[in-house]
Coordinates of C-alpha atoms in Angstrom, one line a residue:
M1 CA 0.0 0.0 0.0
L2 CA 2.9 2.4 0.8
S3 CA 4.4 1.5 -2.6
V4 CA 1.1 2.4 -4.3
L5 CA 1.3 5.7 -2.4
G6 CA 4.8 6.2 -3.8
G7 CA 3.4 5.6 -7.3
L8 CA 0.8 8.3 -6.7
V9 CA 3.4 10.9 -5.6
S10 CA 5.6 9.9 -8.7
A11 CA 2.6 10.5 -11.0
I12 CA 2.1 14.0 -9.5
V13 CA 5.7 15.4 -9.4
A14 CA 7.6 16.0 -12.6
K15 CA 10.8 14.0 -12.9
D16 CA 12.9 17.1 -13.4
S17 CA 11.6 18.5 -10.1
L18 CA 13.2 15.9 -7.8
V19 CA 16.3 18.1 -7.0
G20 CA 16.8 18.0 -3.3
W21 CA 14.8 14.8 -2.8
P22 CA 16.9 12.1 -0.9
A23 CA 17.9 9.1 -3.0
D24 CA 15.9 6.6 -1.0
V25 CA 12.8 8.8 -1.2
Q26 CA 13.2 8.8 -4.9
A27 CA 13.6 5.0 -4.8
W28 CA 10.2 4.8 -3.0
L29 CA 8.6 6.8 -5.8
S30 CA 9.7 4.2 -8.4
D31 CA 8.3 1.3 -6.4
G32 CA 4.6 1.7 -7.1
P33 CA 2.3 1.7 -10.2
S34 CA 1.3 4.9 -11.9
A35 CA -2.0 6.3 -10.5
P36 CA -5.1 7.1 -12.7
A37 CA -5.5 10.7 -13.7
T38 CA -8.7 11.1 -11.7
V39 CA -6.9 10.0 -8.5
V40 CA -3.9 12.3 -9.3
E41 CA -6.3 15.3 -9.7
A42 CA -8.2 14.5 -6.5
A43 CA -4.9 14.2 -4.6
V44 CA -3.4 17.5 -5.9
R45 CA -6.6 19.3 -5.1
A46 CA -6.8 17.9 -1.5
V47 CA -3.1 18.6 -0.7
R48 CA -3.4 22.1 -2.1
E49 CA -6.6 22.9 0.0
T50 CA -5.8 21.1 3.3
P51 CA -2.2 19.8 3.2
D52 CA -1.8 18.9 6.9
E53 CA -5.1 17.0 7.3
T54 CA -4.8 15.2 3.9
L55 CA -1.3 13.9 4.2
A56 CA -1.6 13.0 7.9
A57 CA -4.9 11.2 7.2
I58 CA -3.5 9.2 4.2
Y59 CA -0.5 8.0 6.2
A60 CA -2.5 7.3 9.3
Q61 CA -5.0 5.2 7.4
L62 CA -2.3 3.2 5.6
V63 CA -0.1 2.6 8.7
S64 CA -1.8 1.3 11.9
S65 CA -1.4 3.2 15.2
S66 CA 0.5 0.2 16.7
N67 CA 3.0 0.3 13.8
R68 CA 3.3 4.1 14.0
R69 CA 3.9 3.9 17.8
A70 CA 7.3 2.1 17.2
L71 CA 8.5 5.2 15.4
G72 CA 6.7 7.6 17.8
T73 CA 4.7 9.1 14.9
F74 CA 1.9 11.4 16.1
F75 CA 0.8 14.3 13.8
T76 CA 0.7 17.8 15.3
P77 CA -2.4 19.9 14.5
R78 CA -1.7 23.3 12.9
P79 CA -3.0 25.4 15.8
E80 CA -0.2 23.9 18.1
V81 CA 2.4 24.6 15.4
Q82 CA 1.3 28.2 15.1
L83 CA 1.3 28.6 18.9
M84 CA 4.9 27.4 19.0
L85 CA 6.0 29.8 16.2
D86 CA 4.2 32.6 17.9
M87 CA 5.8 31.9 21.2
W88 CA 9.3 32.0 19.6
Q89 CA 8.5 35.1 17.5
E90 CA 7.2 36.9 20.6
A91 CA 10.2 36.2 22.8
E92 CA 13.2 35.8 20.4
G93 CA 14.6 37.0 17.0
D94 CA 14.3 35.4 13.6
P95 CA 16.5 32.3 13.2
S96 CA 18.8 31.8 10.3
T97 CA 18.4 28.0 10.5
V98 CA 15.5 26.0 11.6
V99 CA 15.7 22.2 12.2
D100 CA 12.5 20.2 12.3
V101 CA 13.0 17.2 14.5
G102 CA 11.1 14.2 13.2
A103 CA 9.7 16.2 10.3
G104 CA 6.9 13.8 9.4
V105 CA 4.7 15.2 6.6
G106 CA 6.1 18.6 7.2
V107 CA 3.7 20.8 9.1
F108 CA 6.6 22.4 11.2
T109 CA 8.9 22.5 8.2
V110 CA 6.5 24.3 5.9
S111 CA 5.1 26.6 8.6
A112 CA 8.6 27.6 9.6
S113 CA 9.7 28.3 6.0
Q114 CA 6.6 30.4 5.6
R115 CA 7.1 32.3 8.8
W116 CA 10.9 32.9 8.2
P117 CA 11.3 33.0 4.4
T118 CA 15.0 33.9 4.7
A119 CA 15.9 30.9 6.8
G120 CA 17.3 27.6 5.8
V121 CA 14.8 25.0 7.1
Y122 CA 15.9 21.3 7.5
G123 CA 13.2 18.6 7.7
V124 CA 15.0 15.7 9.3
D125 CA 13.4 12.2 9.6
V126 CA 14.3 8.5 9.3
N127 CA 11.1 7.7 7.4
P128 CA 11.4 8.0 3.6
V129 CA 7.6 7.8 3.1
T130 CA 6.7 10.8 5.3
L131 CA 9.6 12.7 3.9
G132 CA 8.3 12.0 0.4
L133 CA 4.9 13.4 1.4
L134 CA 6.7 16.5 2.9
A135 CA 8.5 17.0 -0.5
L136 CA 5.2 16.6 -2.3
R137 CA 3.5 19.2 -0.2
A138 CA 6.4 21.7 -0.7
W139 CA 6.3 21.0 -4.5
I140 CA 2.6 21.6 -4.8
G141 CA 2.9 24.7 -2.7
Q142 CA 5.7 25.9 -5.0
M143 CA 8.2 26.1 -2.2
R144 CA 12.0 25.8 -2.9
L145 CA 13.7 22.5 -2.1
E146 CA 17.4 22.9 -1.7
E147 CA 20.3 20.5 -1.4
P148 CA 21.3 20.0 2.3
A149 CA 24.7 21.6 1.8
S150 CA 23.2 24.7 0.2
R151 CA 23.4 28.0 2.0
A152 CA 20.4 29.5 0.3
A153 CA 17.0 30.0 2.0
G154 CA 14.4 27.3 1.5
I155 CA 13.6 23.7 2.6
R156 CA 16.1 20.9 2.8
I157 CA 14.9 17.3 3.2
V158 CA 17.3 15.1 5.2
R159 CA 16.8 11.4 5.5
E160 CA 18.8 10.7 8.6
D161 CA 18.6 10.0 12.3
F162 CA 18.4 13.4 14.0
T163 CA 20.5 12.2 17.0
T164 CA 23.5 11.6 14.7
W165 CA 22.8 14.3 12.2
I166 CA 22.9 16.9 15.0
E167 CA 26.7 16.5 15.1
R168 CA 26.8 18.6 11.9
L169 CA 24.5 21.3 13.3
E170 CA 27.4 23.8 13.8
L171 CA 28.0 23.7 10.1
T172 CA 24.7 25.5 9.5
Q173 CA 24.2 29.2 9.8
G174 CA 23.3 30.7 13.2
P175 CA 21.3 31.6 15.1
R176 CA 19.5 28.2 15.0
L177 CA 16.2 27.0 16.2
I178 CA 15.6 23.3 16.9
L179 CA 11.8 22.9 16.4
G180 CA 9.2 20.3 16.3
N181 CA 7.4 17.3 17.8
P182 CA 10.2 14.6 18.5
P183 CA 9.2 11.0 18.2
Y184 CA 7.4 9.7 21.3
T185 CA 8.9 6.3 21.2
R186 CA 9.0 4.6 24.6
S187 CA 12.2 3.1 26.1
Q188 CA 11.0 -0.5 25.8
L189 CA 10.3 -0.1 22.1
M190 CA 14.0 0.9 21.4
S191 CA 16.7 -1.6 20.9
A192 CA 19.3 -2.1 23.7
A193 CA 22.0 -0.8 21.4
D194 CA 20.0 2.4 20.6
R195 CA 19.2 3.0 24.3
T196 CA 22.9 2.7 25.2
R197 CA 24.0 5.0 22.4
L198 CA 21.3 7.6 23.1
E199 CA 22.0 7.6 26.9
Q200 CA 25.6 8.3 26.2
A201 CA 24.7 11.1 23.7
A202 CA 22.4 12.6 26.4
G203 CA 25.4 13.2 28.7
G204 CA 23.7 11.9 31.8
L205 CA 20.7 14.1 31.5
C206 CA 18.3 11.2 31.1
G207 CA 18.0 7.8 32.9
A208 CA 17.6 4.4 31.4
R209 CA 13.8 4.5 31.1
A210 CA 13.7 7.8 29.2
S211 CA 11.6 8.0 26.1
L212 CA 13.1 9.0 22.8
S213 CA 11.6 12.5 23.0
A214 CA 13.3 13.2 26.3
L215 CA 16.6 11.9 25.0
I216 CA 16.3 14.1 21.9
T217 CA 15.6 17.1 24.1
A218 CA 18.7 16.4 26.2
I219 CA 20.9 15.9 23.1
S220 CA 19.5 19.1 21.5
L221 CA 20.3 21.1 24.6
L222 CA 23.9 19.8 24.7
H223 CA 24.4 21.0 21.1
L224 CA 23.1 24.6 21.5
G225 CA 25.4 27.4 20.7
P226 CA 25.0 30.7 22.6
K227 CA 22.6 32.2 20.0
D228 CA 20.6 29.0 19.5
G229 CA 17.4 27.7 21.1
I230 CA 14.8 25.0 21.0
S231 CA 11.0 24.8 20.8
L232 CA 9.7 21.3 21.2
L233 CA 6.3 19.7 21.8
L234 CA 6.9 16.9 24.3
P235 CA 4.7 14.4 26.2
A236 CA 4.2 15.8 29.7
Q237 CA 5.5 12.7 31.5
W238 CA 9.1 14.1 31.6
L239 CA 7.8 16.9 33.9
E240 CA 7.6 14.4 36.8
S241 CA 9.4 11.2 35.8
E242 CA 12.4 10.3 37.8
Y243 CA 14.3 9.5 34.5
A244 CA 14.1 13.1 33.5
R245 CA 15.1 14.7 36.9
P246 CA 18.7 15.5 35.7
L247 CA 17.2 17.0 32.6
R248 CA 14.9 19.3 34.6
N249 CA 17.8 20.2 36.9
H250 CA 19.9 21.1 33.9
L251 CA 17.1 23.3 32.5
S252 CA 16.7 25.1 35.8
A253 CA 20.4 25.8 35.9
L254 CA 20.3 27.6 32.5
E255 CA 19.9 30.9 34.2
N256 CA 20.9 33.1 31.3
R257 CA 18.4 31.4 28.9
R258 CA 14.7 32.4 28.9
I259 CA 12.6 29.2 29.4
E260 CA 8.9 28.9 28.9
L261 CA 6.7 25.8 29.5
R262 CA 3.2 25.8 27.9
L263 CA 0.9 22.9 28.9
V264 CA -1.2 21.8 25.9
D265 CA -4.7 20.2 26.4
S266 CA -4.6 16.5 25.5
R267 CA -7.9 16.8 23.6
L268 CA -6.0 18.7 20.9
F269 CA -4.5 15.5 19.5
A270 CA -6.7 13.3 17.3
D271 CA -4.4 10.2 17.3
A272 CA -3.0 10.2 20.9
Q273 CA -4.6 11.0 24.2
V274 CA -1.5 12.4 25.9
D275 CA -0.8 15.5 27.9
A276 CA 1.8 17.5 26.1
V277 CA 3.9 20.5 26.9
V278 CA 5.8 23.0 24.8
L279 CA 9.4 23.5 26.0
Q280 CA 11.0 26.7 24.7
V281 CA 14.6 27.5 25.6
G282 CA 15.9 30.8 24.2
P283 CA 19.4 32.0 23.3
E284 CA 21.8 33.2 26.0
R285 CA 21.2 36.6 27.5
A286 CA 23.6 39.0 29.2
G287 CA 22.0 38.4 32.6
P288 CA 19.5 36.2 34.4
A289 CA 16.4 35.3 32.3
E290 CA 12.8 34.5 33.0
F291 CA 11.4 31.1 33.7
V292 CA 7.7 31.2 32.6
V293 CA 4.8 28.7 32.7
A294 CA 1.3 28.9 31.3
A295 CA -1.4 26.5 30.0
W296 CA -3.1 26.7 26.6
T297 CA -6.4 25.4 25.2
R298 CA -8.2 26.3 22.1
E299 CA -11.1 27.6 24.1
R300 CA -9.2 29.8 26.5
Q301 CA -6.1 30.3 24.3
S302 CA -3.7 31.0 27.1
H303 CA -3.9 31.2 30.9
R304 CA -2.1 33.8 32.8
R305 CA 1.7 33.4 32.6
R306 CA 3.5 33.0 35.8
L307 CA 7.1 33.7 36.7
I308 CA 8.8 30.8 38.5
S309 CA 11.7 31.0 40.9
R310 CA 14.5 28.7 39.6
N311 CA 15.9 28.0 43.0
R312 CA 12.7 26.1 43.8
L313 CA 12.9 23.8 40.8
L314 CA 15.8 21.5 41.9
D315 CA 14.9 17.8 42.3
V316 CA 11.1 18.4 42.2
S317 CA 8.3 17.4 39.9
W318 CA 7.4 20.2 37.5
R319 CA 3.8 19.1 36.8
A320 CA 2.4 21.2 39.7
L321 CA 3.8 24.3 38.0
F322 CA 0.6 24.5 36.0
E323 CA -1.7 24.4 39.1
E324 CA -2.9 27.7 40.3
E325 CA -2.7 26.6 44.0
S326 CA 1.0 26.0 43.6
L327 CA 1.8 29.7 43.2
S328 CA 3.2 30.0 46.7
T329 CA 5.3 26.9 46.2
F330 CA 7.2 28.0 43.1
G331 CA 6.7 31.8 43.1
E332 CA 9.1 34.5 44.4
E333 CA 6.9 36.0 47.1
E334 CA 9.2 35.7 50.2
A335 CA 12.6 34.7 51.4
D336 CA 12.6 31.0 52.5
A337 CA 14.9 28.0 52.9
P338 CA 14.7 24.3 51.8
L339 CA 13.6 21.8 54.4
S340 CA 17.1 20.2 54.2
D341 CA 18.4 23.3 56.0
F342 CA 16.5 22.3 59.1
C343 CA 17.0 18.5 59.2
R344 CA 18.6 15.4 57.7
L345 CA 16.0 13.5 55.6
R346 CA 16.3 10.0 54.4
R347 CA 14.4 6.8 53.6
G348 CA 13.9 4.2 56.3
T349 CA 16.0 1.1 56.9
A350 CA 16.4 -1.1 53.8
T351 CA 16.5 -4.5 55.3
G352 CA 16.6 -6.5 52.0
A353 CA 14.3 -9.1 53.6
N354 CA 11.4 -7.5 55.5
D355 CA 9.7 -10.9 55.9
F356 CA 12.7 -12.0 58.0
F357 CA 13.6 -8.8 59.9
V358 CA 10.1 -7.3 60.5
L359 CA 8.4 -9.2 63.3
S360 CA 5.0 -9.4 65.1
D361 CA 4.6 -9.9 68.9
Q362 CA 3.9 -13.6 68.2
D363 CA 7.1 -13.9 66.1
V364 CA 9.1 -12.2 68.9
E365 CA 7.7 -14.5 71.6
H366 CA 7.8 -17.7 69.6
H367 CA 11.5 -17.3 68.8
G368 CA 12.6 -15.6 72.0
L369 CA 13.9 -12.4 70.3
R370 CA 12.6 -9.7 72.7
K371 CA 16.1 -8.6 73.6
W372 CA 16.9 -7.8 69.9
A373 CA 13.6 -6.4 68.8
I374 CA 13.1 -2.6 68.7
P375 CA 9.8 -0.8 68.1
L376 CA 8.9 -0.2 64.4
V377 CA 6.3 1.8 62.5
R378 CA 5.5 0.3 59.1
R379 CA 2.3 2.1 58.1
L380 CA 1.3 5.5 59.2
F381 CA -2.5 5.1 58.6
K382 CA -2.6 3.0 61.8
Y383 CA -1.3 5.9 64.0
S384 CA -2.0 9.5 64.9
D385 CA 0.2 12.5 64.1
D386 CA 1.9 12.1 67.5
I387 CA 3.1 8.5 68.0
G388 CA 3.8 7.5 71.6
T389 CA 4.8 4.2 73.2
E390 CA 1.2 3.7 74.3
E391 CA 0.0 3.8 70.7
L392 CA 2.5 1.2 69.6
E393 CA 1.3 -1.0 72.5
R394 CA -2.3 -0.8 71.3
A395 CA -1.4 -1.9 67.8
G396 CA -2.1 -5.5 68.6
V397 CA -0.1 -8.7 68.7
L398 CA -0.6 -9.5 65.0
E399 CA 0.8 -6.1 63.9
K400 CA 4.4 -6.4 62.7
R401 CA 5.8 -3.7 64.9
W402 CA 9.3 -4.9 65.8
L403 CA 12.6 -4.8 63.9
L404 CA 15.3 -7.3 64.5
V405 CA 18.6 -5.5 65.2
A406 CA 21.6 -7.6 66.4
T407 CA 25.4 -7.9 66.1
S408 CA 27.8 -10.8 65.9
E409 CA 28.5 -10.3 69.7
D410 CA 24.8 -11.0 70.3
R411 CA 25.0 -14.3 68.4
I412 CA 25.8 -17.0 70.9
P413 CA 25.9 -20.5 69.5
G414 CA 22.8 -22.5 70.4
G415 CA 21.0 -19.4 71.7
A416 CA 17.6 -18.1 70.6
L417 CA 19.1 -15.5 68.2
D418 CA 21.5 -18.0 66.7
L419 CA 18.7 -20.5 66.0
Y420 CA 16.6 -17.8 64.3
L421 CA 19.5 -16.5 62.2
S422 CA 20.2 -20.1 61.2
T423 CA 16.7 -20.5 59.9
G424 CA 17.4 -17.4 57.7
E425 CA 20.6 -18.9 56.4
V426 CA 18.9 -22.2 55.6
A427 CA 16.3 -20.1 53.6
E428 CA 19.2 -18.2 52.0
V429 CA 18.1 -14.9 53.3
D430 CA 21.8 -14.1 53.8
R431 CA 22.2 -14.4 50.0
A432 CA 19.7 -11.6 49.3
Y433 CA 21.5 -8.6 47.7
L434 CA 21.4 -6.1 50.5
C435 CA 22.2 -8.8 53.1
R436 CA 25.1 -10.1 51.0
V437 CA 26.8 -6.6 50.6
R438 CA 26.4 -5.4 54.2
P439 CA 29.7 -4.0 55.6
R440 CA 29.3 -6.2 58.7
D441 CA 27.4 -9.4 59.3
W442 CA 24.5 -10.0 56.9
Y443 CA 21.9 -9.5 59.7
D444 CA 23.5 -6.4 61.3
L445 CA 21.3 -3.4 60.5
H446 CA 23.0 -0.9 62.8
H447 CA 24.8 0.9 59.9
D448 CA 21.5 1.6 58.2
L449 CA 19.2 1.9 61.2
V450 CA 16.8 4.9 60.9
V451 CA 15.0 6.1 64.1
P452 CA 13.8 9.6 63.0
D453 CA 12.3 12.5 64.9
I454 CA 9.5 12.9 62.3
I455 CA 8.0 10.1 60.2
V456 CA 6.7 10.9 56.7
G457 CA 4.2 8.9 54.6
P458 CA 5.4 9.6 51.1
M459 CA 2.3 8.4 49.2
T460 CA -1.3 9.8 49.4
R461 CA -4.4 10.7 47.4
E462 CA -5.3 13.7 49.6
K463 CA -2.9 14.6 52.4
M464 CA 0.8 13.9 53.1
R465 CA 1.4 12.8 56.7
F466 CA 4.0 14.1 59.1
A467 CA 4.0 12.2 62.4
T468 CA 6.1 13.1 65.5
N469 CA 8.0 9.9 66.7
R470 CA 7.9 10.2 70.5
A471 CA 8.0 6.4 70.7
G472 CA 11.5 6.3 69.2
A473 CA 10.4 3.8 66.6
A474 CA 12.5 2.7 63.7
I475 CA 11.1 2.8 60.1
V476 CA 11.7 0.7 57.0
N477 CA 12.1 2.1 53.5
N478 CA 8.4 2.4 52.6
L479 CA 8.5 5.5 54.8
Y480 CA 10.8 8.5 55.1
G481 CA 12.0 10.2 58.2
W482 CA 14.1 13.1 59.3
S483 CA 16.3 14.1 62.3
W484 CA 16.3 17.7 63.3
A485 CA 19.4 19.8 63.1
E486 CA 20.9 19.9 66.6
D487 CA 20.9 23.7 66.9
L488 CA 17.3 24.2 65.7
P489 CA 15.2 25.5 68.6
S490 CA 12.2 23.3 69.7
E491 CA 9.7 26.1 68.8
S492 CA 11.0 26.1 65.2
R493 CA 10.7 22.3 65.0
V494 CA 7.0 22.5 66.1
A495 CA 6.3 25.4 63.8
I496 CA 7.7 23.6 60.7
V497 CA 5.7 20.4 61.3
E498 CA 2.5 22.4 62.0
W499 CA 3.0 24.5 58.9
L500 CA 3.5 21.3 56.7
R501 CA 0.2 20.1 57.9
T502 CA -1.6 23.3 56.9
P503 CA -3.3 23.7 53.5
E504 CA -0.4 26.0 52.4
G505 CA 2.2 23.5 53.5
Q506 CA 0.3 20.6 51.8
R507 CA 0.2 22.6 48.6
A508 CA 4.0 23.0 48.8
V509 CA 4.6 19.3 49.4
L510 CA 2.0 18.0 46.9
G511 CA 3.2 20.5 44.4
A512 CA 6.6 18.8 44.5
A513 CA 5.1 15.2 44.3
R514 CA 4.9 12.9 41.3
R515 CA 1.5 11.8 39.9
Q516 CA 1.0 8.1 39.8
G517 CA -1.9 5.8 38.8
A518 CA -5.3 5.8 40.5
G519 CA -4.9 9.4 41.8
L520 CA -1.9 8.6 44.0
K521 CA 0.8 11.2 44.5
K522 CA 4.3 10.3 45.7
I523 CA 7.1 12.6 46.8
E524 CA 10.7 11.6 46.5
P525 CA 13.2 12.3 49.3
R526 CA 15.2 14.9 47.2
A527 CA 12.0 16.7 46.3
L528 CA 10.8 16.8 49.9
A529 CA 14.1 18.0 51.0
N530 CA 13.8 20.9 48.6
V531 CA 10.3 22.0 49.8
R532 CA 10.7 25.6 50.9
I533 CA 9.9 26.6 54.5
P534 CA 8.8 30.3 54.7
Q535 CA 11.0 32.6 56.8
R536 CA 8.0 33.6 58.8
V537 CA 7.6 30.0 59.9
A538 CA 11.2 29.3 60.9
Q539 CA 14.6 30.8 60.2
S540 CA 17.2 28.4 58.8
P541 CA 20.1 27.6 61.1
R542 CA 22.5 28.2 58.2
S543 CA 21.2 31.7 57.7
M544 CA 21.8 32.4 61.4
L545 CA 25.5 31.6 61.1

């Protein structure tokens, strides 16, 4: 069917007009039969009247969505393209070179060439069929197609992988704009060799689970010259995914480049229900530049733009930037300090084998382990915000509220502890990874024991919990906890916890959390450590030095 489509394009375009068409695109034209005159006339008329819709629809009907998904092919409606060009035109100057990443049927390529007629526009893609449709569109629209090495204004069609072609970006004329809708291909749909190559090319800005669009964004950023910029339409997952945390941190550190994020309504895409965001990174400026966020829908056009404080963006989810209630979390309204200035925050004890180390009253009594069992809180929903010894005692004999903590000195041959540890060794608990690599004996948790002042429940649908640990209970790594800085006054400690429980504090915490399935929100330790505590609540010990 794609060969027949090639025959149709061949019947439309004169042979002497194929200058600038890549060789394998021309080979595709010769594969199919010549089309009837009535079909040729109908195709020319449709492409001339509605080029974007016609070419995207033809390709989408011939190639199933499952097959397009492997290449990350999703067609961008013209209103979103115009939005991106308007954003760039409003904030930055005219580019001399525009590179369309994953050009597809050419909506970005053609629109950029029309917007900036003196620019050299490169449509780069690996797909010869969509590039052939792009070339057809340009030919019908009487637009110039130039050889890739040409310095003249006009469109160049490049049949290459953008992630390798970009090494030649500096050979083009600046200033340059990298523009478009990069392929959405998920990590699991890429080959292991490609993932390894792209991770290396991304320079550590993306983790192993990064999608192709995130990797292309990172690679593009690393190739920008001082006068260059990017404007990319990306799936919104990277705003909160852990794999993109280094990428977000890198962007927040580009203090001399103006950055704008524009959230796009998922309903705008006919062939993919995904939330998308426009990322625009401008050329370097002489001084600090704005970091701006807004949302955009066709009905409301644009929500109010908001200026964001960059020092609040480190190690946090950016999805909440678009929520009105998060203004105090990311705005620049008052001097404050990160939570990490007031305490040491970390995950709970990673035992490597909770079934063995976490015990109920019955387990403790049955094996005679009372001497080596310390109080444990595993699930906050069972307790109040002020956990005392009496509450732990009311938890019940079936609740696993004890943690086994012992040393080699405690292990007397034939004793109760020795017998219990021996059952673990028979069951090969000692061969579990964390047990095997412990610096001391496989069962000695002292080096990683966490008995915090405050216990944190990191996952919620509504409210993040912060519980005072008067009982001195340990926690395992499904919970977080912190120990206060020694020189922090007790009134400041109380004030911080009380503020975190208020609606304002909850907005700050939930604004830094990641969105997961079924309405769950989860905050990572780094993100929580970076939540800002207002100066009116408590003054940082560091600022008092």
